[in-house]
């Protein structure tokens, strides 16, 4: 198992036996034996498609996945992959990364039994970090609809995501949580279906198209964020985020149970601890750090529930579990951090970048 950190972002990896690692390396090797297909640059004004998704090409050299026979590992089973991704979590916000006021015993166990990563590159905000994660590219190189570069990257439908690569390899692919790689459109919730998870390699999606808000409290602004299951709206406007981590955890457990007999990729992208923060009754008011600490401690509980379920099902030794964050804490106590600026995020509602 492994544990690691990136710029203001901790990460932890679960049990991953040497023999399974050898299988994964051998599998990746078979993908590379024939060499990459030749790249063909698309005309900047051409209309291109990927699995029915329509958009204007942006001159990117990205291409559709080649139709080749799926190579298989030489021995053993392909490992399951669970990627737990938190939103705006600080580097020091886990016990294993130095927090004295936020208790994270389950993630600390992952650190103690694994590999802790502390050298890193990081992206500045949510969207670009997710674009880099999903495409494996620097966000500035990721093609976007309309030949635009946005503050929060929206990958062009022709971009190849890790979910599509794993799906080609025979994996079930699911995302639970925050996507934030889409743009406005005419689909459910007012978003473009071609830039939503189901068009980007994921068999299933339960979560929010974008962030959960941008204010300390939900009632500070009229904005209400929709919650979707695939292309169906579950809640047109979430009024409270107190139960979101518990709901995502229940969904994750169900997904693992459903796919336990085949290789699966689960991308669990928590909305927390991005403002407005929320935690369930079992965790509210419990952390010494305050409301923000409550959310982290509930995420720690959530991680433990997932690890326990893997062990219960007997698939823990064949599952890689990764825990990390996106871009670090939103430390903006006054607007734009101006000394005389309007007060914004209280310290007990955002994380810590110490000791960086």
Tab-separated table of C-alpha atoms in Angstrom:
chain	number	residue	atom	x	y	z
A	1	UNK	CA	0.000	0.000	0.000
A	2	UNK	CA	1.075	3.568	-0.526
A	3	UNK	CA	0.500	7.062	0.856
A	4	UNK	CA	1.536	10.269	-0.795
A	5	UNK	CA	1.174	13.998	-1.140
A	6	UNK	CA	1.063	16.557	-3.905
A	7	UNK	CA	1.081	20.324	-3.761
A	8	UNK	CA	-1.089	20.853	-0.713
A	9	UNK	CA	-2.616	17.473	-1.501
A	10	UNK	CA	-2.165	14.249	0.410
A	11	UNK	CA	-2.560	10.872	-1.213
A	12	UNK	CA	-2.718	7.334	0.062
A	13	UNK	CA	-2.700	4.042	-1.771
A	14	UNK	CA	-4.119	0.733	-0.536
A	15	UNK	CA	-2.759	-2.793	-0.575
A	16	UNK	CA	-1.235	-3.821	-3.904
A	17	UNK	CA	0.764	-7.103	-3.808
A	18	UNK	CA	4.024	-7.495	-5.726
A	19	UNK	CA	2.622	-10.253	-7.933
A	20	UNK	CA	-0.332	-8.053	-8.939
A	21	UNK	CA	2.024	-5.186	-9.713
A	22	UNK	CA	4.005	-7.567	-11.934
A	23	UNK	CA	0.802	-8.477	-13.776
A	24	UNK	CA	-0.044	-4.797	-14.271
A	25	UNK	CA	3.415	-4.007	-15.607
A	26	UNK	CA	3.225	-6.988	-17.959
A	27	UNK	CA	-0.209	-5.868	-19.132
A	28	UNK	CA	0.955	-2.326	-19.845
A	29	UNK	CA	3.899	-3.804	-21.708
A	30	UNK	CA	1.591	-5.685	-24.066
A	31	UNK	CA	-0.194	-2.429	-24.884
A	32	UNK	CA	3.108	-0.889	-25.918
A	33	UNK	CA	4.530	-3.764	-27.973
A	34	UNK	CA	2.974	-2.632	-31.233
A	35	UNK	CA	3.887	1.000	-30.714
A	36	UNK	CA	1.411	3.894	-30.750
A	37	UNK	CA	-0.805	4.453	-33.779
A	38	UNK	CA	0.232	7.266	-36.091
A	39	UNK	CA	-1.251	10.587	-35.070
A	40	UNK	CA	-3.396	12.457	-37.544
A	41	UNK	CA	-4.033	16.104	-36.777
A	42	UNK	CA	-7.684	17.084	-37.218
A	43	UNK	CA	-8.520	20.268	-39.192
A	44	UNK	CA	-9.335	23.070	-36.819
A	45	UNK	CA	-12.833	23.512	-38.254
A	46	UNK	CA	-13.727	19.878	-38.825
A	47	UNK	CA	-16.623	18.240	-37.047
A	48	UNK	CA	-15.562	15.069	-35.241
A	49	UNK	CA	-17.321	12.370	-33.281
A	50	UNK	CA	-16.461	9.903	-30.540
A	51	UNK	CA	-19.113	7.375	-29.631
A	52	UNK	CA	-21.846	9.747	-30.739
A	53	UNK	CA	-20.398	12.812	-28.997
A	54	UNK	CA	-20.303	15.769	-31.382
A	55	UNK	CA	-18.054	18.821	-31.241
A	56	UNK	CA	-15.649	20.908	-33.284
A	57	UNK	CA	-12.086	19.616	-33.416
A	58	UNK	CA	-9.494	21.908	-31.914
A	59	UNK	CA	-6.419	20.916	-33.850
A	60	UNK	CA	-5.423	18.371	-31.204
A	61	UNK	CA	-3.467	15.289	-32.222
A	62	UNK	CA	-5.717	13.131	-30.059
A	63	UNK	CA	-7.270	10.200	-31.857
A	64	UNK	CA	-9.913	7.593	-31.224
A	65	UNK	CA	-8.834	4.474	-29.384
A	66	UNK	CA	-7.640	1.859	-31.897
A	67	UNK	CA	-9.851	-1.178	-32.394
A	68	UNK	CA	-7.454	-3.864	-31.273
A	69	UNK	CA	-7.862	-7.136	-29.463
A	70	UNK	CA	-7.768	-6.594	-25.722
A	71	UNK	CA	-4.468	-7.940	-24.338
A	72	UNK	CA	-4.627	-9.916	-21.124
A	73	UNK	CA	-2.232	-10.100	-18.178
A	74	UNK	CA	0.078	-13.101	-18.351
A	75	UNK	CA	-0.808	-14.277	-14.848
A	76	UNK	CA	-3.373	-13.509	-12.172
A	77	UNK	CA	-6.292	-11.105	-12.277
A	78	UNK	CA	-6.311	-7.543	-13.438
A	79	UNK	CA	-6.386	-5.340	-10.325
A	80	UNK	CA	-9.429	-3.324	-9.383
A	81	UNK	CA	-8.761	0.417	-9.065
A	82	UNK	CA	-10.432	2.800	-6.624
A	83	UNK	CA	-9.415	6.445	-6.882
A	84	UNK	CA	-10.629	8.617	-4.000
A	85	UNK	CA	-10.330	12.300	-4.885
A	86	UNK	CA	-11.177	15.052	-2.400
A	87	UNK	CA	-11.940	18.668	-3.269
A	88	UNK	CA	-9.852	21.544	-1.865
A	89	UNK	CA	-8.247	19.455	0.857
A	90	UNK	CA	-5.053	20.851	2.372
A	91	UNK	CA	-1.676	19.147	2.555
A	92	UNK	CA	-1.658	19.032	6.360
A	93	UNK	CA	-5.261	17.933	6.798
A	94	UNK	CA	-4.563	14.278	7.598
A	95	UNK	CA	-2.960	12.866	10.708
A	96	UNK	CA	-0.267	11.165	8.627
A	97	UNK	CA	0.596	14.542	7.094
A	98	UNK	CA	0.855	16.367	10.391
A	99	UNK	CA	-2.609	17.453	11.506
A	100	UNK	CA	-2.999	17.659	15.276
A	101	UNK	CA	-6.687	18.606	15.247
A	102	UNK	CA	-8.185	16.424	12.481
A	103	UNK	CA	-8.381	12.719	13.301
A	104	UNK	CA	-7.960	10.343	10.331
A	105	UNK	CA	-7.120	6.895	11.753
A	106	UNK	CA	-8.158	4.852	8.697
A	107	UNK	CA	-6.160	6.893	6.199
A	108	UNK	CA	-3.259	6.965	8.662
A	109	UNK	CA	-3.348	3.150	8.612
A	110	UNK	CA	-3.019	3.263	4.838
A	111	UNK	CA	0.025	5.487	5.233
A	112	UNK	CA	1.592	3.249	7.853
A	113	UNK	CA	1.108	0.137	5.733
A	114	UNK	CA	2.020	1.638	2.407
A	115	UNK	CA	4.006	4.217	0.511
A	116	UNK	CA	3.762	7.892	1.374
A	117	UNK	CA	4.318	10.274	-1.544
A	118	UNK	CA	5.456	13.809	-0.740
A	119	UNK	CA	6.974	15.116	-4.003
A	120	UNK	CA	4.499	16.443	-6.503
A	121	UNK	CA	3.250	18.698	-9.236
A	122	UNK	CA	-0.138	20.327	-8.764
A	123	UNK	CA	-2.743	22.302	-10.652
A	124	UNK	CA	-4.141	25.581	-9.258
A	125	UNK	CA	-7.897	24.915	-9.326
A	126	UNK	CA	-10.462	22.124	-9.531
A	127	UNK	CA	-11.181	21.732	-13.244
A	128	UNK	CA	-7.621	21.660	-14.526
A	129	UNK	CA	-6.549	19.123	-11.890
A	130	UNK	CA	-9.343	16.790	-12.997
A	131	UNK	CA	-8.523	17.292	-16.666
A	132	UNK	CA	-4.911	16.339	-15.991
A	133	UNK	CA	-6.022	13.301	-14.009
A	134	UNK	CA	-8.505	12.054	-16.606
A	135	UNK	CA	-6.368	12.653	-19.728
A	136	UNK	CA	-2.804	12.235	-18.455
A	137	UNK	CA	-1.917	15.513	-20.190
A	138	UNK	CA	-0.931	18.955	-19.031
A	139	UNK	CA	-4.243	20.851	-19.047
A	140	UNK	CA	-2.860	23.526	-21.368
A	141	UNK	CA	-2.471	20.776	-24.003
A	142	UNK	CA	-5.970	19.374	-23.547
A	143	UNK	CA	-8.237	20.211	-26.495
A	144	UNK	CA	-11.478	21.970	-25.562
A	145	UNK	CA	-14.742	22.601	-27.430
A	146	UNK	CA	-14.707	25.716	-29.575
A	147	UNK	CA	-10.917	26.140	-29.518
A	148	UNK	CA	-11.176	27.927	-26.160
A	149	UNK	CA	-9.052	27.587	-23.033
A	150	UNK	CA	-11.197	27.880	-19.934
A	151	UNK	CA	-10.245	28.523	-16.313
A	152	UNK	CA	-11.729	25.108	-15.537
A	153	UNK	CA	-10.764	22.800	-18.396
A	154	UNK	CA	-13.527	21.105	-20.401
A	155	UNK	CA	-11.951	18.219	-22.367
A	156	UNK	CA	-13.103	17.985	-25.963
A	157	UNK	CA	-15.255	14.887	-26.625
A	158	UNK	CA	-12.375	13.567	-28.777
A	159	UNK	CA	-9.954	13.558	-25.830
A	160	UNK	CA	-9.175	10.079	-24.498
A	161	UNK	CA	-9.795	9.584	-20.777
A	162	UNK	CA	-8.420	7.004	-18.378
A	163	UNK	CA	-11.959	5.616	-18.078
A	164	UNK	CA	-12.013	4.903	-21.828
A	165	UNK	CA	-8.630	3.194	-21.706
A	166	UNK	CA	-9.697	1.007	-18.786
A	167	UNK	CA	-13.037	0.243	-20.425
A	168	UNK	CA	-11.176	-0.975	-23.508
A	169	UNK	CA	-9.195	-3.241	-21.176
A	170	UNK	CA	-12.398	-4.861	-19.943
A	171	UNK	CA	-13.036	-2.821	-16.801
A	172	UNK	CA	-16.378	-1.683	-15.454
A	173	UNK	CA	-16.068	2.084	-14.989
A	174	UNK	CA	-17.996	4.237	-12.568
A	175	UNK	CA	-17.797	7.743	-11.153
A	176	UNK	CA	-19.429	8.838	-7.932
A	177	UNK	CA	-19.150	12.509	-7.009
A	178	UNK	CA	-17.958	15.708	-8.624
A	179	UNK	CA	-17.164	15.702	-12.375
A	180	UNK	CA	-16.393	19.383	-13.164
A	181	UNK	CA	-15.256	18.673	-16.732
A	182	UNK	CA	-18.406	19.768	-18.532
A	183	UNK	CA	-19.964	22.904	-19.978
A	184	UNK	CA	-23.425	24.340	-20.324
A	185	UNK	CA	-25.672	22.719	-22.900
A	186	UNK	CA	-29.115	21.355	-23.604
A	187	UNK	CA	-28.833	18.127	-21.635
A	188	UNK	CA	-30.194	17.265	-18.170
A	189	UNK	CA	-29.407	19.931	-15.596
A	190	UNK	CA	-28.396	22.321	-18.368
A	191	UNK	CA	-25.137	20.622	-19.360
A	192	UNK	CA	-23.759	19.318	-22.649
A	193	UNK	CA	-24.167	15.502	-22.675
A	194	UNK	CA	-21.084	15.126	-24.914
A	195	UNK	CA	-18.901	16.460	-22.095
A	196	UNK	CA	-20.527	14.479	-19.290
A	197	UNK	CA	-19.101	11.266	-17.757
A	198	UNK	CA	-21.277	8.797	-19.704
A	199	UNK	CA	-19.819	10.162	-22.962
A	200	UNK	CA	-16.275	10.097	-21.601
A	201	UNK	CA	-15.857	6.421	-20.772
A	202	UNK	CA	-17.881	5.920	-17.599
A	203	UNK	CA	-20.606	3.260	-17.530
A	204	UNK	CA	-22.278	4.935	-14.577
A	205	UNK	CA	-22.369	8.346	-12.939
A	206	UNK	CA	-23.888	9.585	-9.694
A	207	UNK	CA	-22.963	13.064	-8.552
A	208	UNK	CA	-22.710	16.718	-9.492
A	209	UNK	CA	-21.785	18.026	-12.967
A	210	UNK	CA	-19.761	20.873	-11.427
A	211	UNK	CA	-18.896	22.040	-7.900
A	212	UNK	CA	-21.247	22.154	-4.935
A	213	UNK	CA	-21.081	25.959	-4.609
A	214	UNK	CA	-18.738	28.893	-4.117
A	215	UNK	CA	-19.888	30.470	-0.862
A	216	UNK	CA	-19.428	29.576	2.789
A	217	UNK	CA	-23.105	28.782	3.242
A	218	UNK	CA	-25.647	27.471	0.721
A	219	UNK	CA	-28.090	30.274	1.498
A	220	UNK	CA	-25.529	32.996	0.722
A	221	UNK	CA	-26.534	32.893	-2.973
A	222	UNK	CA	-29.522	31.655	-5.036
A	223	UNK	CA	-27.374	28.976	-6.764
A	224	UNK	CA	-28.488	25.402	-6.180
A	225	UNK	CA	-26.506	22.560	-7.717
A	226	UNK	CA	-28.243	19.540	-9.332
A	227	UNK	CA	-27.489	15.941	-8.453
A	228	UNK	CA	-27.636	13.465	-11.352
A	229	UNK	CA	-27.651	9.724	-11.921
A	230	UNK	CA	-26.340	9.224	-15.429
A	231	UNK	CA	-28.582	11.515	-17.519
A	232	UNK	CA	-31.427	11.694	-15.003
A	233	UNK	CA	-31.859	14.444	-12.420
A	234	UNK	CA	-32.110	13.056	-8.883
A	235	UNK	CA	-32.303	16.457	-7.176
A	236	UNK	CA	-32.691	19.672	-9.227
A	237	UNK	CA	-31.080	21.767	-6.498
A	238	UNK	CA	-29.352	20.437	-3.383
A	239	UNK	CA	-30.290	22.512	-0.319
A	240	UNK	CA	-27.915	20.860	2.154
A	241	UNK	CA	-24.608	19.044	1.694
A	242	UNK	CA	-24.659	17.432	5.127
A	243	UNK	CA	-25.399	13.923	3.832
A	244	UNK	CA	-23.450	13.941	0.574
A	245	UNK	CA	-20.406	12.027	1.868
A	246	UNK	CA	-22.583	9.359	3.469
A	247	UNK	CA	-24.659	9.072	0.291
A	248	UNK	CA	-21.549	8.714	-1.873
A	249	UNK	CA	-20.177	6.089	0.499
A	250	UNK	CA	-23.363	4.017	0.239
A	251	UNK	CA	-23.224	4.307	-3.562
A	252	UNK	CA	-19.571	3.241	-3.558
A	253	UNK	CA	-20.272	0.165	-1.432
A	254	UNK	CA	-23.099	-0.847	-3.765
A	255	UNK	CA	-20.877	-0.351	-6.810
A	256	UNK	CA	-18.124	-2.538	-5.328
A	257	UNK	CA	-20.584	-5.291	-4.437
A	258	UNK	CA	-22.127	-5.199	-7.912
A	259	UNK	CA	-18.781	-5.452	-9.711
A	260	UNK	CA	-16.796	-7.639	-7.311
A	261	UNK	CA	-16.497	-10.522	-9.780
A	262	UNK	CA	-14.885	-8.512	-12.592
A	263	UNK	CA	-12.199	-5.845	-12.832
A	264	UNK	CA	-13.591	-2.418	-12.015
A	265	UNK	CA	-12.500	1.204	-11.861
A	266	UNK	CA	-14.286	3.389	-9.323
A	267	UNK	CA	-13.578	7.121	-9.319
A	268	UNK	CA	-14.941	8.459	-6.017
A	269	UNK	CA	-14.641	12.245	-6.307
A	270	UNK	CA	-15.952	13.712	-3.062
A	271	UNK	CA	-17.511	17.188	-3.172
A	272	UNK	CA	-16.130	17.763	0.291
A	273	UNK	CA	-14.344	19.614	1.779
A	274	UNK	CA	-15.082	22.343	-0.823
A	275	UNK	CA	-17.330	25.117	0.504
A	276	UNK	CA	-20.121	25.078	1.467
A	277	UNK	CA	-18.986	22.260	3.737
A	278	UNK	CA	-21.333	19.686	5.203
A	279	UNK	CA	-21.192	16.622	7.421
A	280	UNK	CA	-23.726	14.171	8.799
A	281	UNK	CA	-24.999	14.154	12.362
A	282	UNK	CA	-22.476	11.513	13.451
A	283	UNK	CA	-19.606	13.880	12.607
A	284	UNK	CA	-21.010	17.393	12.926
A	285	UNK	CA	-19.339	19.334	15.731
A	286	UNK	CA	-16.892	16.531	16.563
A	287	UNK	CA	-13.580	17.783	15.138
A	288	UNK	CA	-11.302	20.150	17.035
A	289	UNK	CA	-10.694	21.939	13.723
A	290	UNK	CA	-14.346	22.898	13.311
A	291	UNK	CA	-16.789	22.353	10.404
A	292	UNK	CA	-14.011	21.727	7.894
A	293	UNK	CA	-12.441	19.111	10.156
A	294	UNK	CA	-15.823	17.400	10.496
A	295	UNK	CA	-15.926	16.835	6.735
A	296	UNK	CA	-12.411	15.337	6.647
A	297	UNK	CA	-13.145	13.007	9.536
A	298	UNK	CA	-16.266	11.781	7.750
A	299	UNK	CA	-14.233	11.199	4.584
A	300	UNK	CA	-11.812	9.172	6.702
A	301	UNK	CA	-14.742	7.087	7.937
A	302	UNK	CA	-15.913	6.698	4.327
A	303	UNK	CA	-12.483	5.455	3.267
A	304	UNK	CA	-12.544	2.928	6.083
A	305	UNK	CA	-15.961	1.659	5.010
A	306	UNK	CA	-14.601	1.018	1.509
A	307	UNK	CA	-11.488	-0.755	2.773
A	308	UNK	CA	-13.594	-2.911	5.086
A	309	UNK	CA	-15.939	-3.870	2.241
A	310	UNK	CA	-13.003	-4.905	0.040
A	311	UNK	CA	-11.705	-7.139	2.825
A	312	UNK	CA	-15.156	-8.583	3.510
A	313	UNK	CA	-15.499	-9.532	-0.173
A	314	UNK	CA	-11.992	-11.004	-0.281
A	315	UNK	CA	-10.797	-8.654	-3.038
A	316	UNK	CA	-8.615	-6.317	-0.977
A	317	UNK	CA	-5.398	-8.023	-2.118
A	318	UNK	CA	-6.333	-7.394	-5.747
A	319	UNK	CA	-7.486	-3.784	-5.422
A	320	UNK	CA	-5.395	-0.644	-5.740
A	321	UNK	CA	-6.849	2.144	-3.612
A	322	UNK	CA	-5.576	5.671	-4.188
A	323	UNK	CA	-6.394	8.622	-1.937
A	324	UNK	CA	-5.480	12.134	-3.038
A	325	UNK	CA	-6.793	15.668	-3.370
A	326	UNK	CA	-7.067	18.024	-6.317
A	327	UNK	CA	-5.331	21.356	-5.830
A	328	UNK	CA	-5.003	22.261	-2.175
A	329	UNK	CA	-6.998	24.380	0.271
A	330	UNK	CA	-9.045	27.403	-0.689
A	331	UNK	CA	-7.284	29.782	1.698
A	332	UNK	CA	-8.999	33.094	1.006
A	333	UNK	CA	-9.937	34.636	4.342
A	334	UNK	CA	-10.633	37.967	2.590
A	335	UNK	CA	-11.602	38.517	-1.048
A	336	UNK	CA	-8.436	38.118	-3.164
A	337	UNK	CA	-6.543	37.992	0.166
A	338	UNK	CA	-6.451	41.774	0.301
A	339	UNK	CA	-5.566	43.078	3.789
A	340	UNK	CA	-8.586	45.378	3.760
A	341	UNK	CA	-10.767	43.061	1.683
A	342	UNK	CA	-14.220	41.833	2.561
A	343	UNK	CA	-14.129	38.782	4.885
A	344	UNK	CA	-14.691	35.561	2.966
A	345	UNK	CA	-13.829	32.036	4.157
A	346	UNK	CA	-13.350	31.515	7.924
A	347	UNK	CA	-10.287	29.447	8.794
A	348	UNK	CA	-12.447	26.653	10.209
A	349	UNK	CA	-14.122	26.263	6.782
A	350	UNK	CA	-10.947	25.630	4.748
A	351	UNK	CA	-7.805	23.547	5.046
A	352	UNK	CA	-4.142	24.090	5.795
A	353	UNK	CA	-1.192	24.178	3.392
A	354	UNK	CA	1.339	24.005	6.228
A	355	UNK	CA	4.237	23.295	6.359
A	356	UNK	CA	4.658	24.104	2.651
